[in-house]
């Protein structure tokens, strides 16, 4: 297989990847809707490999897209105090969300909420690096 050197073909290749990703995730969402009508409550858990694959795809896409969107934003930098407030709000919100999902393990819910808050705050700090 030859390496693609034409910029138009590279752009078309990227569009093809994007289209394939959209079709794949649309199919997964359709299967989720179908399963939710059959048996509600057993769909959104980590034993369902379809749910795990969907979440891995969405999370990786959102993290990788930061590399493109952060570089083109022309917004002022966010202060460190505001970043800390965002982190605390995210920590509380995600911890409460995980407590609702897994009420038996409160400490695990708090740890999961902290991990998600750290990741989203890290993305905000990364984006803040490119702002003027």
PDB file of N, CA, C and O in Angstrom, residues 50-125:
ATOM      1  N   UNK A  50     -20.632  -3.438  24.795  1.00  0.00           N
ATOM      2  CA  UNK A  50     -21.059  -2.410  23.852  1.00  0.00           C
ATOM      3  C   UNK A  50     -21.025  -1.033  24.499  1.00  0.00           C
ATOM      4  O   UNK A  50     -20.570  -0.057  23.896  1.00  0.00           O
ATOM      5  N   UNK A  51     -21.448  -0.943  25.752  1.00  0.00           N
ATOM      6  CA  UNK A  51     -21.420   0.316  26.492  1.00  0.00           C
ATOM      7  C   UNK A  51     -19.981   0.768  26.708  1.00  0.00           C
ATOM      8  O   UNK A  51     -19.646   1.940  26.543  1.00  0.00           O
ATOM      9  N   UNK A  52     -19.107  -0.161  27.072  1.00  0.00           N
ATOM     10  CA  UNK A  52     -17.696   0.178  27.308  1.00  0.00           C
ATOM     11  C   UNK A  52     -17.048   0.674  26.025  1.00  0.00           C
ATOM     12  O   UNK A  52     -16.322   1.679  26.028  1.00  0.00           O
ATOM     13  N   UNK A  53     -17.314   0.005  24.903  1.00  0.00           N
ATOM     14  CA  UNK A  53     -16.715   0.439  23.634  1.00  0.00           C
ATOM     15  C   UNK A  53     -17.235   1.812  23.227  1.00  0.00           C
ATOM     16  O   UNK A  53     -16.478   2.650  22.724  1.00  0.00           O
ATOM     17  N   UNK A  54     -18.516   2.073  23.462  1.00  0.00           N
ATOM     18  CA  UNK A  54     -19.081   3.381  23.147  1.00  0.00           C
ATOM     19  C   UNK A  54     -18.437   4.462  24.004  1.00  0.00           C
ATOM     20  O   UNK A  54     -18.055   5.524  23.503  1.00  0.00           O
ATOM     21  N   UNK A  55     -18.280   4.219  25.281  1.00  0.00           N
ATOM     22  CA  UNK A  55     -17.693   5.216  26.177  1.00  0.00           C
ATOM     23  C   UNK A  55     -16.218   5.461  25.852  1.00  0.00           C
ATOM     24  O   UNK A  55     -15.749   6.597  25.887  1.00  0.00           O
ATOM     25  N   UNK A  56     -15.481   4.419  25.534  1.00  0.00           N
ATOM     26  CA  UNK A  56     -14.077   4.595  25.159  1.00  0.00           C
ATOM     27  C   UNK A  56     -13.973   5.445  23.895  1.00  0.00           C
ATOM     28  O   UNK A  56     -13.133   6.344  23.798  1.00  0.00           O
ATOM     29  N   UNK A  57     -14.838   5.201  22.918  1.00  0.00           N
ATOM     30  CA  UNK A  57     -14.821   5.992  21.694  1.00  0.00           C
ATOM     31  C   UNK A  57     -15.163   7.449  21.930  1.00  0.00           C
ATOM     32  O   UNK A  57     -14.494   8.355  21.428  1.00  0.00           O
ATOM     33  N   UNK A  58     -16.189   7.708  22.732  1.00  0.00           N
ATOM     34  CA  UNK A  58     -16.611   9.084  22.987  1.00  0.00           C
ATOM     35  C   UNK A  58     -15.563   9.838  23.800  1.00  0.00           C
ATOM     36  O   UNK A  58     -15.228  10.992  23.499  1.00  0.00           O
ATOM     37  N   UNK A  59     -15.022   9.188  24.824  1.00  0.00           N
ATOM     38  CA  UNK A  59     -14.026   9.846  25.666  1.00  0.00           C
ATOM     39  C   UNK A  59     -12.749  10.132  24.882  1.00  0.00           C
ATOM     40  O   UNK A  59     -12.185  11.225  24.975  1.00  0.00           O
ATOM     41  N   UNK A  60     -12.288   9.167  24.096  1.00  0.00           N
ATOM     42  CA  UNK A  60     -11.063   9.399  23.327  1.00  0.00           C
ATOM     43  C   UNK A  60     -11.272  10.486  22.279  1.00  0.00           C
ATOM     44  O   UNK A  60     -10.384  11.312  22.051  1.00  0.00           O
ATOM     45  N   UNK A  61     -12.449  10.533  21.663  1.00  0.00           N
ATOM     46  CA  UNK A  61     -12.725  11.588  20.688  1.00  0.00           C
ATOM     47  C   UNK A  61     -12.736  12.957  21.355  1.00  0.00           C
ATOM     48  O   UNK A  61     -12.170  13.914  20.825  1.00  0.00           O
ATOM     49  N   UNK A  62     -13.350  13.059  22.517  1.00  0.00           N
ATOM     50  CA  UNK A  62     -13.408  14.364  23.179  1.00  0.00           C
ATOM     51  C   UNK A  62     -12.033  14.826  23.650  1.00  0.00           C
ATOM     52  O   UNK A  62     -11.722  16.017  23.569  1.00  0.00           O
ATOM     53  N   UNK A  63     -11.205  13.915  24.109  1.00  0.00           N
ATOM     54  CA  UNK A  63      -9.861  14.309  24.542  1.00  0.00           C
ATOM     55  C   UNK A  63      -8.993  14.676  23.345  1.00  0.00           C
ATOM     56  O   UNK A  63      -8.281  15.680  23.362  1.00  0.00           O
ATOM     57  N   UNK A  64      -9.063  13.888  22.276  1.00  0.00           N
ATOM     58  CA  UNK A  64      -8.242  14.171  21.106  1.00  0.00           C
ATOM     59  C   UNK A  64      -8.692  15.437  20.377  1.00  0.00           C
ATOM     60  O   UNK A  64      -7.876  16.120  19.766  1.00  0.00           O
ATOM     61  N   UNK A  65      -9.968  15.760  20.440  1.00  0.00           N
ATOM     62  CA  UNK A  65     -10.429  16.966  19.768  1.00  0.00           C
ATOM     63  C   UNK A  65      -9.963  18.229  20.477  1.00  0.00           C
ATOM     64  O   UNK A  65      -9.974  19.306  19.884  1.00  0.00           O
ATOM     65  N   UNK A  66      -9.534  18.113  21.706  1.00  0.00           N
ATOM     66  CA  UNK A  66      -9.026  19.279  22.433  1.00  0.00           C
ATOM     67  C   UNK A  66      -7.755  19.820  21.792  1.00  0.00           C
ATOM     68  O   UNK A  66      -7.474  21.008  21.866  1.00  0.00           O
ATOM     69  N   UNK A  67      -7.004  18.953  21.180  1.00  0.00           N
ATOM     70  CA  UNK A  67      -5.763  19.373  20.534  1.00  0.00           C
ATOM     71  C   UNK A  67      -6.032  20.347  19.396  1.00  0.00           C
ATOM     72  O   UNK A  67      -5.252  21.243  19.131  1.00  0.00           O
ATOM     73  N   UNK A  68      -7.170  20.194  18.741  1.00  0.00           N
ATOM     74  CA  UNK A  68      -7.519  21.065  17.617  1.00  0.00           C
ATOM     75  C   UNK A  68      -8.261  22.302  18.100  1.00  0.00           C
ATOM     76  O   UNK A  68      -7.941  23.419  17.714  1.00  0.00           O
ATOM     77  N   UNK A  69      -9.252  22.118  18.967  1.00  0.00           N
ATOM     78  CA  UNK A  69     -10.085  23.251  19.371  1.00  0.00           C
ATOM     79  C   UNK A  69      -9.366  24.194  20.319  1.00  0.00           C
ATOM     80  O   UNK A  69      -9.639  25.388  20.318  1.00  0.00           O
ATOM     81  N   UNK A  70      -8.457  23.685  21.130  1.00  0.00           N
ATOM     82  CA  UNK A  70      -7.761  24.551  22.087  1.00  0.00           C
ATOM     83  C   UNK A  70      -6.827  25.513  21.369  1.00  0.00           C
ATOM     84  O   UNK A  70      -6.651  26.651  21.805  1.00  0.00           O
ATOM     85  N   UNK A  71      -6.248  25.078  20.292  1.00  0.00           N
ATOM     86  CA  UNK A  71      -5.276  25.912  19.595  1.00  0.00           C
ATOM     87  C   UNK A  71      -5.922  27.067  18.843  1.00  0.00           C
ATOM     88  O   UNK A  71      -5.263  28.054  18.558  1.00  0.00           O
ATOM     89  N   UNK A  72      -7.196  26.952  18.530  1.00  0.00           N
ATOM     90  CA  UNK A  72      -7.830  28.009  17.753  1.00  0.00           C
ATOM     91  C   UNK A  72      -8.694  28.944  18.581  1.00  0.00           C
ATOM     92  O   UNK A  72      -9.250  29.893  18.055  1.00  0.00           O
ATOM     93  N   UNK A  73      -8.825  28.702  19.864  1.00  0.00           N
ATOM     94  CA  UNK A  73      -9.643  29.570  20.699  1.00  0.00           C
ATOM     95  C   UNK A  73      -8.901  30.872  20.990  1.00  0.00           C
ATOM     96  O   UNK A  73      -7.730  30.870  21.319  1.00  0.00           O
ATOM     97  N   UNK A  74      -9.597  31.974  20.879  1.00  0.00           N
ATOM     98  CA  UNK A  74      -9.027  33.291  21.160  1.00  0.00           C
ATOM     99  C   UNK A  74      -9.724  33.904  22.360  1.00  0.00           C
ATOM    100  O   UNK A  74     -10.234  35.023  22.290  1.00  0.00           O
ATOM    101  N   UNK A  75      -9.757  33.183  23.441  1.00  0.00           N
ATOM    102  CA  UNK A  75     -10.409  33.666  24.645  1.00  0.00           C
ATOM    103  C   UNK A  75      -9.335  34.039  25.666  1.00  0.00           C
ATOM    104  O   UNK A  75      -8.211  33.560  25.605  1.00  0.00           O
ATOM    105  N   UNK A  76      -9.680  34.891  26.633  1.00  0.00           N
ATOM    106  CA  UNK A  76      -8.696  35.223  27.669  1.00  0.00           C
ATOM    107  C   UNK A  76      -8.446  34.030  28.591  1.00  0.00           C
ATOM    108  O   UNK A  76      -9.285  33.138  28.705  1.00  0.00           O
ATOM    109  N   UNK A  77      -7.290  34.036  29.231  1.00  0.00           N
ATOM    110  CA  UNK A  77      -6.939  32.943  30.137  1.00  0.00           C
ATOM    111  C   UNK A  77      -7.866  32.926  31.338  1.00  0.00           C
ATOM    112  O   UNK A  77      -8.338  33.956  31.798  1.00  0.00           O
ATOM    113  N   UNK A  78      -8.115  31.731  31.839  1.00  0.00           N
ATOM    114  CA  UNK A  78      -8.928  31.563  33.033  1.00  0.00           C
ATOM    115  C   UNK A  78      -8.004  31.667  34.239  1.00  0.00           C
ATOM    116  O   UNK A  78      -6.916  31.075  34.253  1.00  0.00           O
ATOM    117  N   UNK A  79      -8.442  32.396  35.260  1.00  0.00           N
ATOM    118  CA  UNK A  79      -7.599  32.564  36.448  1.00  0.00           C
ATOM    119  C   UNK A  79      -7.503  31.247  37.210  1.00  0.00           C
ATOM    120  O   UNK A  79      -8.352  30.356  37.079  1.00  0.00           O
ATOM    121  N   UNK A  80      -6.468  31.130  38.031  1.00  0.00           N
ATOM    122  CA  UNK A  80      -6.266  29.901  38.808  1.00  0.00           C
ATOM    123  C   UNK A  80      -7.374  29.714  39.832  1.00  0.00           C
ATOM    124  O   UNK A  80      -7.766  28.585  40.136  1.00  0.00           O
ATOM    125  N   UNK A  81      -7.896  30.816  40.358  1.00  0.00           N
ATOM    126  CA  UNK A  81      -8.991  30.734  41.315  1.00  0.00           C
ATOM    127  C   UNK A  81     -10.239  30.150  40.646  1.00  0.00           C
ATOM    128  O   UNK A  81     -10.905  29.282  41.207  1.00  0.00           O
ATOM    129  N   UNK A  82     -10.542  30.600  39.439  1.00  0.00           N
ATOM    130  CA  UNK A  82     -11.700  30.093  38.717  1.00  0.00           C
ATOM    131  C   UNK A  82     -11.505  28.624  38.326  1.00  0.00           C
ATOM    132  O   UNK A  82     -12.448  27.838  38.379  1.00  0.00           O
ATOM    133  N   UNK A  83     -10.273  28.245  37.964  1.00  0.00           N
ATOM    134  CA  UNK A  83     -10.001  26.838  37.663  1.00  0.00           C
ATOM    135  C   UNK A  83     -10.231  25.970  38.893  1.00  0.00           C
ATOM    136  O   UNK A  83     -10.757  24.855  38.794  1.00  0.00           O
ATOM    137  N   UNK A  84      -9.840  26.459  40.064  1.00  0.00           N
ATOM    138  CA  UNK A  84     -10.057  25.724  41.301  1.00  0.00           C
ATOM    139  C   UNK A  84     -11.552  25.600  41.602  1.00  0.00           C
ATOM    140  O   UNK A  84     -12.023  24.527  42.009  1.00  0.00           O
ATOM    141  N   UNK A  85     -12.304  26.664  41.370  1.00  0.00           N
ATOM    142  CA  UNK A  85     -13.759  26.613  41.585  1.00  0.00           C
ATOM    143  C   UNK A  85     -14.396  25.616  40.620  1.00  0.00           C
ATOM    144  O   UNK A  85     -15.268  24.827  41.009  1.00  0.00           O
ATOM    145  N   UNK A  86     -13.952  25.623  39.358  1.00  0.00           N
ATOM    146  CA  UNK A  86     -14.462  24.648  38.390  1.00  0.00           C
ATOM    147  C   UNK A  86     -14.168  23.225  38.854  1.00  0.00           C
ATOM    148  O   UNK A  86     -15.016  22.345  38.738  1.00  0.00           O
ATOM    149  N   UNK A  87     -12.950  23.002  39.358  1.00  0.00           N
ATOM    150  CA  UNK A  87     -12.584  21.666  39.827  1.00  0.00           C
ATOM    151  C   UNK A  87     -13.485  21.230  40.976  1.00  0.00           C
ATOM    152  O   UNK A  87     -13.971  20.094  41.000  1.00  0.00           O
ATOM    153  N   UNK A  88     -13.725  22.114  41.939  1.00  0.00           N
ATOM    154  CA  UNK A  88     -14.568  21.758  43.079  1.00  0.00           C
ATOM    155  C   UNK A  88     -16.011  21.480  42.646  1.00  0.00           C
ATOM    156  O   UNK A  88     -16.633  20.521  43.125  1.00  0.00           O
ATOM    157  N   UNK A  89     -16.538  22.288  41.734  1.00  0.00           N
ATOM    158  CA  UNK A  89     -17.892  22.050  41.231  1.00  0.00           C
ATOM    159  C   UNK A  89     -17.989  20.725  40.474  1.00  0.00           C
ATOM    160  O   UNK A  89     -18.956  19.971  40.638  1.00  0.00           O
ATOM    161  N   UNK A  90     -16.984  20.447  39.654  1.00  0.00           N
ATOM    162  CA  UNK A  90     -16.972  19.181  38.926  1.00  0.00           C
ATOM    163  C   UNK A  90     -16.858  18.007  39.887  1.00  0.00           C
ATOM    164  O   UNK A  90     -17.534  16.990  39.722  1.00  0.00           O
ATOM    165  N   UNK A  91     -16.015  18.159  40.904  1.00  0.00           N
ATOM    166  CA  UNK A  91     -15.841  17.094  41.881  1.00  0.00           C
ATOM    167  C   UNK A  91     -17.158  16.796  42.599  1.00  0.00           C
ATOM    168  O   UNK A  91     -17.554  15.635  42.726  1.00  0.00           O
ATOM    169  N   UNK A  92     -17.849  17.833  43.020  1.00  0.00           N
ATOM    170  CA  UNK A  92     -19.132  17.630  43.703  1.00  0.00           C
ATOM    171  C   UNK A  92     -20.177  17.029  42.768  1.00  0.00           C
ATOM    172  O   UNK A  92     -20.892  16.083  43.134  1.00  0.00           O
ATOM    173  N   UNK A  93     -20.270  17.563  41.567  1.00  0.00           N
ATOM    174  CA  UNK A  93     -21.287  17.086  40.628  1.00  0.00           C
ATOM    175  C   UNK A  93     -21.052  15.625  40.234  1.00  0.00           C
ATOM    176  O   UNK A  93     -21.980  14.800  40.277  1.00  0.00           O
ATOM    177  N   UNK A  94     -19.820  15.293  39.887  1.00  0.00           N
ATOM    178  CA  UNK A  94     -19.547  13.923  39.463  1.00  0.00           C
ATOM    179  C   UNK A  94     -19.602  12.947  40.630  1.00  0.00           C
ATOM    180  O   UNK A  94     -20.025  11.804  40.466  1.00  0.00           O
ATOM    181  N   UNK A  95     -19.206  13.381  41.816  1.00  0.00           N
ATOM    182  CA  UNK A  95     -19.313  12.505  42.983  1.00  0.00           C
ATOM    183  C   UNK A  95     -20.773  12.204  43.287  1.00  0.00           C
ATOM    184  O   UNK A  95     -21.129  11.050  43.561  1.00  0.00           O
ATOM    185  N   UNK A  96     -21.627  13.220  43.225  1.00  0.00           N
ATOM    186  CA  UNK A  96     -23.054  12.981  43.457  1.00  0.00           C
ATOM    187  C   UNK A  96     -23.649  12.091  42.370  1.00  0.00           C
ATOM    188  O   UNK A  96     -24.486  11.231  42.652  1.00  0.00           O
ATOM    189  N   UNK A  97     -23.215  12.286  41.138  1.00  0.00           N
ATOM    190  CA  UNK A  97     -23.695  11.437  40.055  1.00  0.00           C
ATOM    191  C   UNK A  97     -23.295   9.978  40.278  1.00  0.00           C
ATOM    192  O   UNK A  97     -24.112   9.067  40.135  1.00  0.00           O
ATOM    193  N   UNK A  98     -22.035   9.757  40.678  1.00  0.00           N
ATOM    194  CA  UNK A  98     -21.589   8.384  40.929  1.00  0.00           C
ATOM    195  C   UNK A  98     -22.249   7.802  42.174  1.00  0.00           C
ATOM    196  O   UNK A  98     -22.482   6.591  42.232  1.00  0.00           O
ATOM    197  N   UNK A  99     -22.581   8.633  43.148  1.00  0.00           N
ATOM    198  CA  UNK A  99     -23.305   8.129  44.323  1.00  0.00           C
ATOM    199  C   UNK A  99     -24.702   7.667  43.913  1.00  0.00           C
ATOM    200  O   UNK A  99     -25.204   6.664  44.426  1.00  0.00           O
ATOM    201  N   UNK A 100     -25.319   8.360  42.973  1.00  0.00           N
ATOM    202  CA  UNK A 100     -26.623   7.924  42.471  1.00  0.00           C
ATOM    203  C   UNK A 100     -26.516   6.627  41.681  1.00  0.00           C
ATOM    204  O   UNK A 100     -27.416   5.791  41.710  1.00  0.00           O
ATOM    205  N   UNK A 101     -25.399   6.453  40.964  1.00  0.00           N
ATOM    206  CA  UNK A 101     -25.234   5.252  40.142  1.00  0.00           C
ATOM    207  C   UNK A 101     -24.860   4.049  40.998  1.00  0.00           C
ATOM    208  O   UNK A 101     -25.416   2.968  40.837  1.00  0.00           O
ATOM    209  N   UNK A 102     -23.882   4.225  41.902  1.00  0.00           N
ATOM    210  CA  UNK A 102     -23.453   3.126  42.767  1.00  0.00           C
ATOM    211  C   UNK A 102     -23.566   3.554  44.234  1.00  0.00           C
ATOM    212  O   UNK A 102     -22.570   3.940  44.841  1.00  0.00           O
ATOM    213  N   UNK A 103     -24.774   3.478  44.796  1.00  0.00           N
ATOM    214  CA  UNK A 103     -24.974   3.980  46.162  1.00  0.00           C
ATOM    215  C   UNK A 103     -24.351   3.100  47.241  1.00  0.00           C
ATOM    216  O   UNK A 103     -24.153   3.558  48.364  1.00  0.00           O
ATOM    217  N   UNK A 104     -24.024   1.860  46.936  1.00  0.00           N
ATOM    218  CA  UNK A 104     -23.449   0.969  47.947  1.00  0.00           C
ATOM    219  C   UNK A 104     -22.025   1.359  48.318  1.00  0.00           C
ATOM    220  O   UNK A 104     -21.588   1.151  49.440  1.00  0.00           O
ATOM    221  N   UNK A 105     -21.288   1.890  47.369  1.00  0.00           N
ATOM    222  CA  UNK A 105     -19.870   2.188  47.571  1.00  0.00           C
ATOM    223  C   UNK A 105     -19.649   3.696  47.476  1.00  0.00           C
ATOM    224  O   UNK A 105     -19.286   4.214  46.427  1.00  0.00           O
ATOM    225  N   UNK A 106     -19.846   4.375  48.580  1.00  0.00           N
ATOM    226  CA  UNK A 106     -19.745   5.839  48.572  1.00  0.00           C
ATOM    227  C   UNK A 106     -18.304   6.285  48.345  1.00  0.00           C
ATOM    228  O   UNK A 106     -18.041   7.222  47.594  1.00  0.00           O
ATOM    229  N   UNK A 107     -17.341   5.606  48.970  1.00  0.00           N
ATOM    230  CA  UNK A 107     -15.940   6.010  48.782  1.00  0.00           C
ATOM    231  C   UNK A 107     -15.499   5.803  47.340  1.00  0.00           C
ATOM    232  O   UNK A 107     -14.755   6.606  46.788  1.00  0.00           O
ATOM    233  N   UNK A 108     -15.944   4.730  46.738  1.00  0.00           N
ATOM    234  CA  UNK A 108     -15.617   4.500  45.332  1.00  0.00           C
ATOM    235  C   UNK A 108     -16.241   5.581  44.459  1.00  0.00           C
ATOM    236  O   UNK A 108     -15.624   6.054  43.503  1.00  0.00           O
ATOM    237  N   UNK A 109     -17.459   5.994  44.814  1.00  0.00           N
ATOM    238  CA  UNK A 109     -18.119   7.075  44.066  1.00  0.00           C
ATOM    239  C   UNK A 109     -17.348   8.373  44.175  1.00  0.00           C
ATOM    240  O   UNK A 109     -17.187   9.099  43.191  1.00  0.00           O
ATOM    241  N   UNK A 110     -16.850   8.678  45.381  1.00  0.00           N
ATOM    242  CA  UNK A 110     -16.072   9.907  45.581  1.00  0.00           C
ATOM    243  C   UNK A 110     -14.752   9.831  44.806  1.00  0.00           C
ATOM    244  O   UNK A 110     -14.333  10.811  44.180  1.00  0.00           O
ATOM    245  N   UNK A 111     -14.116   8.672  44.822  1.00  0.00           N
ATOM    246  CA  UNK A 111     -12.855   8.501  44.082  1.00  0.00           C
ATOM    247  C   UNK A 111     -13.098   8.649  42.576  1.00  0.00           C
ATOM    248  O   UNK A 111     -12.344   9.339  41.879  1.00  0.00           O
ATOM    249  N   UNK A 112     -14.155   8.027  42.068  1.00  0.00           N
ATOM    250  CA  UNK A 112     -14.475   8.145  40.636  1.00  0.00           C
ATOM    251  C   UNK A 112     -14.803   9.585  40.265  1.00  0.00           C
ATOM    252  O   UNK A 112     -14.392  10.077  39.210  1.00  0.00           O
ATOM    253  N   UNK A 113     -15.552  10.264  41.132  1.00  0.00           N
ATOM    254  CA  UNK A 113     -15.857  11.676  40.888  1.00  0.00           C
ATOM    255  C   UNK A 113     -14.599  12.520  40.869  1.00  0.00           C
ATOM    256  O   UNK A 113     -14.456  13.438  40.057  1.00  0.00           O
ATOM    257  N   UNK A 114     -13.654  12.214  41.756  1.00  0.00           N
ATOM    258  CA  UNK A 114     -12.374  12.937  41.771  1.00  0.00           C
ATOM    259  C   UNK A 114     -11.553  12.684  40.524  1.00  0.00           C
ATOM    260  O   UNK A 114     -10.929  13.608  39.986  1.00  0.00           O
ATOM    261  N   UNK A 115     -11.567  11.450  40.044  1.00  0.00           N
ATOM    262  CA  UNK A 115     -10.804  11.126  38.832  1.00  0.00           C
ATOM    263  C   UNK A 115     -11.376  11.868  37.629  1.00  0.00           C
ATOM    264  O   UNK A 115     -10.630  12.463  36.840  1.00  0.00           O
ATOM    265  N   UNK A 116     -12.698  11.869  37.491  1.00  0.00           N
ATOM    266  CA  UNK A 116     -13.323  12.571  36.365  1.00  0.00           C
ATOM    267  C   UNK A 116     -13.063  14.071  36.473  1.00  0.00           C
ATOM    268  O   UNK A 116     -12.768  14.738  35.473  1.00  0.00           O
ATOM    269  N   UNK A 117     -13.157  14.603  37.699  1.00  0.00           N
ATOM    270  CA  UNK A 117     -12.896  16.034  37.892  1.00  0.00           C
ATOM    271  C   UNK A 117     -11.443  16.372  37.566  1.00  0.00           C
ATOM    272  O   UNK A 117     -11.160  17.428  36.984  1.00  0.00           O
ATOM    273  N   UNK A 118     -10.513  15.495  37.932  1.00  0.00           N
ATOM    274  CA  UNK A 118      -9.103  15.730  37.594  1.00  0.00           C
ATOM    275  C   UNK A 118      -8.885  15.730  36.085  1.00  0.00           C
ATOM    276  O   UNK A 118      -8.145  16.574  35.559  1.00  0.00           O
ATOM    277  N   UNK A 119      -9.521  14.804  35.397  1.00  0.00           N
ATOM    278  CA  UNK A 119      -9.348  14.723  33.941  1.00  0.00           C
ATOM    279  C   UNK A 119      -9.931  15.965  33.267  1.00  0.00           C
ATOM    280  O   UNK A 119      -9.275  16.588  32.421  1.00  0.00           O
ATOM    281  N   UNK A 120     -11.147  16.355  33.647  1.00  0.00           N
ATOM    282  CA  UNK A 120     -11.748  17.526  33.011  1.00  0.00           C
ATOM    283  C   UNK A 120     -11.006  18.809  33.378  1.00  0.00           C
ATOM    284  O   UNK A 120     -10.853  19.697  32.543  1.00  0.00           O
ATOM    285  N   UNK A 121     -10.518  18.895  34.614  1.00  0.00           N
ATOM    286  CA  UNK A 121      -9.725  20.069  34.993  1.00  0.00           C
ATOM    287  C   UNK A 121      -8.392  20.082  34.256  1.00  0.00           C
ATOM    288  O   UNK A 121      -7.897  21.146  33.887  1.00  0.00           O
ATOM    289  N   UNK A 122      -7.810  18.904  34.045  1.00  0.00           N
ATOM    290  CA  UNK A 122      -6.581  18.834  33.260  1.00  0.00           C
ATOM    291  C   UNK A 122      -6.786  19.304  31.837  1.00  0.00           C
ATOM    292  O   UNK A 122      -5.934  19.998  31.271  1.00  0.00           O
ATOM    293  N   UNK A 123      -7.936  18.971  31.254  1.00  0.00           N
ATOM    294  CA  UNK A 123      -8.243  19.434  29.912  1.00  0.00           C
ATOM    295  C   UNK A 123      -8.415  20.950  29.905  1.00  0.00           C
ATOM    296  O   UNK A 123      -7.944  21.642  28.992  1.00  0.00           O
ATOM    297  N   UNK A 124      -9.077  21.489  30.932  1.00  0.00           N
ATOM    298  CA  UNK A 124      -9.232  22.947  31.028  1.00  0.00           C
ATOM    299  C   UNK A 124      -7.878  23.643  31.169  1.00  0.00           C
ATOM    300  O   UNK A 124      -7.633  24.683  30.552  1.00  0.00           O
ATOM    301  N   UNK A 125      -6.998  23.069  31.981  1.00  0.00           N
ATOM    302  CA  UNK A 125      -5.655  23.665  32.152  1.00  0.00           C
ATOM    303  C   UNK A 125      -4.881  23.592  30.843  1.00  0.00           C
ATOM    304  O   UNK A 125      -4.186  24.543  30.467  1.00  0.00           O
TER     305      UNK A 125
END
